[in-house]
């Protein structure tokens, strides 16, 4: 076991670099660390995260940074307080200060899964749903730059397939009732409720919206919950958690009321984000994992808010 004091151990990081030049970023990726976040009730809860941390190396003659200082500071960074813009600024400034003049910028990428409890559509049940989240924070020349990424899963029913299905259903109705005179409401209702009343169904599939927003750091909390709610409301058919028969029926109704191509979904999400004063820029990618064919239908849209 090594018992020498640290001052007597060799430190080759202080040697001159063989190919001297400044480096944009130096650090570590995928550090496992617990972090604290705010839940839907505003309480701080601890979750497991993967974190990337880096600083610049502005001195081209320096061989390396003090990497262990970044690691040790990160272990305590969000152990006692939830992640906030102000807390991110303090942590990043601590990373810069730890390098004793060798660095002027620092950045963090934090990835975790946020659990939200969601109510069923019709029954009196609740369930948990997870949302992958990425927080990107960079401190450069005293300015904090923040970006927030998350993903929402939803159901998409194809409008073209719905129209084709309605046509087949109408043709069967016309065939089955060609000789019916007069036609009672009860007979038609019974026919619609029978297997004959459903000649074709439109294809639907689980879909995903990946959202990244650049935030204006002029607020105290990260607006994750507000943005998730806004995106899900704009799509109208977020995937469910606890589902009884009445919930499944309500979900089928929502799908019929929200027929959408991937282009429609992208525009819906953009509309939900384009007037949010907390957002400087948004980048959206929606993917419909088609049941009709083996490739995905994808749309992307981005924009800048005034």
XYZ file of N, CA, C and O in Angstrom, residues 104-190:
348
model
N -11.285 28.579 -18.915
C -12.193 29.730 -18.848
C -13.652 29.328 -19.065
O -14.549 30.124 -18.835
N -13.890 28.111 -19.539
C -15.245 27.639 -19.825
C -15.452 26.263 -19.202
O -14.497 25.509 -19.014
N -16.707 25.961 -18.932
C -17.055 24.635 -18.405
C -18.431 24.257 -18.918
O -19.255 25.123 -19.223
N -18.662 22.958 -19.011
C -19.983 22.501 -19.453
C -20.354 21.189 -18.785
O -19.493 20.417 -18.351
N -21.666 20.952 -18.722
C -22.243 19.742 -18.151
C -23.343 19.237 -19.076
O -24.127 20.030 -19.601
N -23.403 17.940 -19.272
C -24.548 17.287 -19.899
C -25.060 16.250 -18.907
O -24.328 15.325 -18.537
N -26.303 16.412 -18.468
C -26.897 15.532 -17.469
C -28.042 14.764 -18.117
O -28.947 15.366 -18.712
N -28.013 13.439 -18.004
C -29.073 12.597 -18.585
C -29.689 11.731 -17.487
O -28.968 11.068 -16.731
N -31.006 11.738 -17.427
C -31.703 10.910 -16.450
C -33.113 10.657 -16.954
O -33.544 11.220 -17.969
N -33.853 9.804 -16.265
C -35.244 9.530 -16.598
C -36.139 10.136 -15.526
O -35.993 9.836 -14.335
N -37.041 10.995 -15.971
C -37.947 11.678 -15.057
C -39.257 10.897 -14.989
O -39.901 10.658 -16.010
N -39.667 10.504 -13.801
C -40.920 9.776 -13.604
C -42.038 10.755 -13.246
O -41.897 11.557 -12.320
N -43.130 10.678 -14.002
C -44.304 11.485 -13.718
C -45.508 10.577 -13.543
O -45.698 9.616 -14.294
N -46.321 10.889 -12.560
C -47.534 10.119 -12.338
C -48.657 10.716 -13.184
O -48.915 11.922 -13.142
N -49.334 9.843 -13.971
C -50.374 10.293 -14.891
C -51.695 9.598 -14.556
O -51.740 8.399 -14.315
N -52.763 10.367 -14.604
C -54.085 9.834 -14.342
C -54.622 9.128 -15.574
O -54.324 9.493 -16.704
N -55.440 8.092 -15.332
C -56.120 7.416 -16.425
C -57.154 8.356 -17.041
O -57.599 9.323 -16.411
N -57.550 8.053 -18.281
C -58.460 8.935 -19.005
C -59.879 8.909 -18.438
O -60.559 9.937 -18.428
N -60.349 7.767 -17.995
C -61.738 7.654 -17.541
C -61.873 7.008 -16.173
O -62.692 7.434 -15.362
N -61.093 5.977 -15.906
C -61.191 5.300 -14.613
C -60.438 6.087 -13.539
O -59.656 6.987 -13.836
N -60.672 5.693 -12.298
C -60.021 6.398 -11.184
C -58.701 5.719 -10.839
O -58.501 5.216 -9.725
N -57.784 5.700 -11.806
C -56.487 5.047 -11.614
C -55.369 5.987 -12.026
O -55.580 6.943 -12.793
N -54.172 5.694 -11.529
C -52.987 6.467 -11.885
C -51.842 5.505 -12.149
O -51.861 4.352 -11.711
N -50.845 5.964 -12.884
C -49.662 5.159 -13.154
C -48.482 6.050 -13.451
O -48.628 7.248 -13.726
N -47.309 5.443 -13.393
C -46.076 6.199 -13.618
C -45.637 6.087 -15.072
O -45.737 5.030 -15.679
N -45.132 7.185 -15.595
C -44.586 7.200 -16.946
C -43.216 7.878 -16.905
O -43.026 8.877 -16.196
N -42.270 7.339 -17.658
C -40.920 7.893 -17.624
C -40.632 8.696 -18.885
O -41.055 8.344 -19.984
N -39.878 9.758 -18.688
C -39.503 10.657 -19.766
C -37.978 10.829 -19.742
O -37.428 11.325 -18.751
N -37.277 10.433 -20.800
C -35.839 10.683 -20.840
C -35.549 12.172 -20.965
O -36.157 12.866 -21.782
N -34.634 12.656 -20.135
C -34.341 14.096 -20.061
C -32.843 14.315 -20.212
O -32.032 13.535 -19.696
N -32.488 15.377 -20.917
C -31.098 15.823 -21.013
C -31.036 17.306 -20.660
O -31.811 18.108 -21.198
N -30.132 17.650 -19.766
C -29.872 19.051 -19.423
C -28.471 19.389 -19.901
O -27.507 18.710 -19.538
N -28.349 20.416 -20.724
C -27.058 20.878 -21.221
C -26.805 22.274 -20.658
O -27.638 23.166 -20.826
N -25.684 22.437 -19.983
C -25.349 23.731 -19.388
C -23.899 24.067 -19.706
O -23.019 23.216 -19.573
N -23.675 25.292 -20.133
C -22.315 25.758 -20.438
C -22.129 27.168 -19.892
O -23.004 28.028 -20.058
N -20.996 27.371 -19.234
C -20.628 28.698 -18.734
C -19.460 29.205 -19.560
O -18.390 28.595 -19.577
N -19.672 30.301 -20.257
C -18.645 30.856 -21.134
C -18.650 32.370 -21.002
O -19.690 33.014 -21.198
N -17.492 32.932 -20.635
C -17.346 34.378 -20.458
C -18.408 34.937 -19.519
O -18.962 36.015 -19.738
N -18.715 34.172 -18.483
C -19.666 34.615 -17.479
C -21.120 34.430 -17.841
O -22.006 34.751 -17.040
N -21.393 33.932 -19.033
C -22.770 33.749 -19.488
C -23.147 32.276 -19.405
O -22.399 31.402 -19.851
N -24.330 32.018 -18.850
C -24.839 30.655 -18.740
C -25.720 30.345 -19.946
O -26.655 31.083 -20.251
N -25.406 29.263 -20.628
C -26.202 28.802 -21.765
C -26.855 27.482 -21.374
O -26.173 26.534 -20.956
N -28.181 27.419 -21.511
C -28.940 26.256 -21.057
C -29.771 25.671 -22.191
O -30.392 26.399 -22.965
N -29.787 24.358 -22.272
C -30.676 23.659 -23.195
C -31.293 22.484 -22.454
O -30.650 21.848 -21.610
N -32.540 22.203 -22.786
C -33.287 21.131 -22.143
C -33.859 20.226 -23.222
O -34.493 20.694 -24.173
N -33.609 18.934 -23.100
C -34.138 17.974 -24.051
C -35.002 16.945 -23.350
O -34.735 16.564 -22.204
N -36.057 16.489 -24.019
C -36.917 15.445 -23.466
C -37.660 14.765 -24.607
O -37.681 15.255 -25.745
N -38.260 13.624 -24.310
C -39.000 12.871 -25.312
C -40.374 12.522 -24.774
O -40.542 12.239 -23.581
N -41.363 12.572 -25.666
C -42.748 12.244 -25.341
C -43.228 11.173 -26.314
O -43.049 11.306 -27.531
N -43.840 10.129 -25.780
C -44.421 9.089 -26.632
C -45.924 9.312 -26.772
O -46.595 9.684 -25.810
N -46.435 9.070 -27.970
C -47.851 9.287 -28.242
C -48.303 8.317 -29.321
O -47.490 7.592 -29.920
N -49.598 8.277 -29.566
C -50.167 7.422 -30.598
C -50.537 8.276 -31.801
O -51.065 9.379 -31.647
N -50.261 7.778 -32.997
C -50.639 8.496 -34.214
C -51.448 7.581 -35.115
O -51.029 6.471 -35.441
N -52.623 8.041 -35.485
C -53.489 7.323 -36.413
C -53.442 8.023 -37.758
O -53.640 9.245 -37.833
N -53.189 7.269 -38.818
C -52.946 7.837 -40.143
C -54.231 8.403 -40.750
O -55.227 7.672 -40.898
N -54.258 9.667 -41.142
C -55.457 10.240 -41.766
C -55.821 9.573 -43.087
O -57.006 9.389 -43.386
N -54.818 9.212 -43.898
C -55.102 8.557 -45.174
C -55.725 7.189 -44.938
O -56.713 6.806 -45.594
N -55.172 6.449 -44.006
C -55.713 5.134 -43.690
C -57.125 5.247 -43.117
O -58.000 4.413 -43.396
N -57.377 6.298 -42.324
C -58.718 6.508 -41.775
C -59.722 6.771 -42.892
O -60.838 6.247 -42.882
N -59.334 7.608 -43.868
C -60.234 7.903 -44.990
C -60.521 6.654 -45.808
O -61.666 6.404 -46.225
N -59.503 5.845 -46.065
C -59.687 4.606 -46.819
C -60.585 3.628 -46.054
O -61.422 2.930 -46.652
N -60.419 3.576 -44.742
C -61.255 2.693 -43.926
C -62.706 3.153 -43.935
O -63.630 2.328 -44.023
N -62.923 4.457 -43.831
C -64.301 4.965 -43.871
C -64.972 4.611 -45.200
O -66.169 4.275 -45.244
N -64.205 4.676 -46.283
C -64.776 4.340 -47.584
C -65.226 2.878 -47.635
O -66.326 2.553 -48.096
N -64.386 1.974 -47.132
C -64.741 0.555 -47.125
C -65.943 0.316 -46.219
O -66.864 -0.466 -46.553
N -65.976 0.978 -45.067
C -67.110 0.830 -44.159
C -68.403 1.316 -44.817
O -69.468 0.696 -44.676
N -68.308 2.439 -45.526
C -69.495 2.983 -46.202
C -69.972 2.042 -47.304
O -71.191 1.852 -47.499
N -69.045 1.455 -48.048
C -69.429 0.523 -49.112
C -70.126 -0.718 -48.545
O -71.109 -1.208 -49.111
N -69.633 -1.226 -47.427
C -70.287 -2.389 -46.817
C -71.683 -2.006 -46.320
O -72.644 -2.774 -46.472
N -71.791 -0.829 -45.732
C -73.110 -0.375 -45.265
C -74.091 -0.302 -46.435
O -75.236 -0.779 -46.339
N -73.633 0.305 -47.526
C -74.512 0.421 -48.694
C -74.914 -0.947 -49.223
O -76.065 -1.156 -49.655
N -73.994 -1.909 -49.191
C -74.298 -3.249 -49.682
C -75.269 -3.967 -48.767
O -76.254 -4.585 -49.221
N -75.043 -3.884 -47.456
C -75.882 -4.607 -46.510
C -77.293 -4.036 -46.419
O -78.252 -4.764 -46.115
N -77.440 -2.742 -46.703
C -78.745 -2.109 -46.548
C -79.326 -1.652 -47.885
O -80.210 -0.789 -47.919
N -78.848 -2.256 -48.954
C -79.310 -1.842 -50.277
C -80.816 -2.006 -50.431
O -81.487 -1.196 -51.097
N -81.376 -3.040 -49.823
C -82.804 -3.316 -49.994
C -83.633 -2.930 -48.783
O -84.830 -3.243 -48.733
N -83.017 -2.293 -47.810
C -83.727 -1.964 -46.569
C -84.563 -0.706 -46.740
O -84.020 0.376 -46.956
N -85.883 -0.846 -46.661
C -86.791 0.286 -46.764
C -87.988 0.041 -45.843
O -88.678 -0.983 -46.007
N -88.338 0.899 -44.897
C -87.491 1.999 -44.441
C -86.383 1.478 -43.533
O -86.350 0.295 -43.197
N -85.478 2.360 -43.085
C -84.328 1.963 -42.280
C -84.458 2.593 -40.891
O -84.478 3.816 -40.765
N -84.550 1.773 -39.863
C -84.721 2.313 -38.512
C -83.372 2.629 -37.883
O -82.357 1.989 -38.181
N -83.391 3.584 -36.984
C -82.166 3.957 -36.260
C -81.637 2.786 -35.450
O -80.415 2.568 -35.378
N -82.513 2.009 -34.842
C -82.087 0.884 -34.016
C -81.375 -0.176 -34.842
O -80.355 -0.727 -34.425
N -81.910 -0.461 -36.036
C -81.280 -1.462 -36.902
C -79.882 -1.004 -37.308
O -78.917 -1.792 -37.295
N -79.752 0.280 -37.676
C -78.440 0.806 -38.063
C -77.471 0.761 -36.886
O -76.297 0.388 -37.030
N -77.953 1.139 -35.682
C -77.094 1.123 -34.499
C -76.618 -0.291 -34.194
O -75.439 -0.505 -33.846
N -77.509 -1.271 -34.307
C -77.113 -2.661 -34.069
C -76.098 -3.138 -35.098
O -75.167 -3.878 -34.768
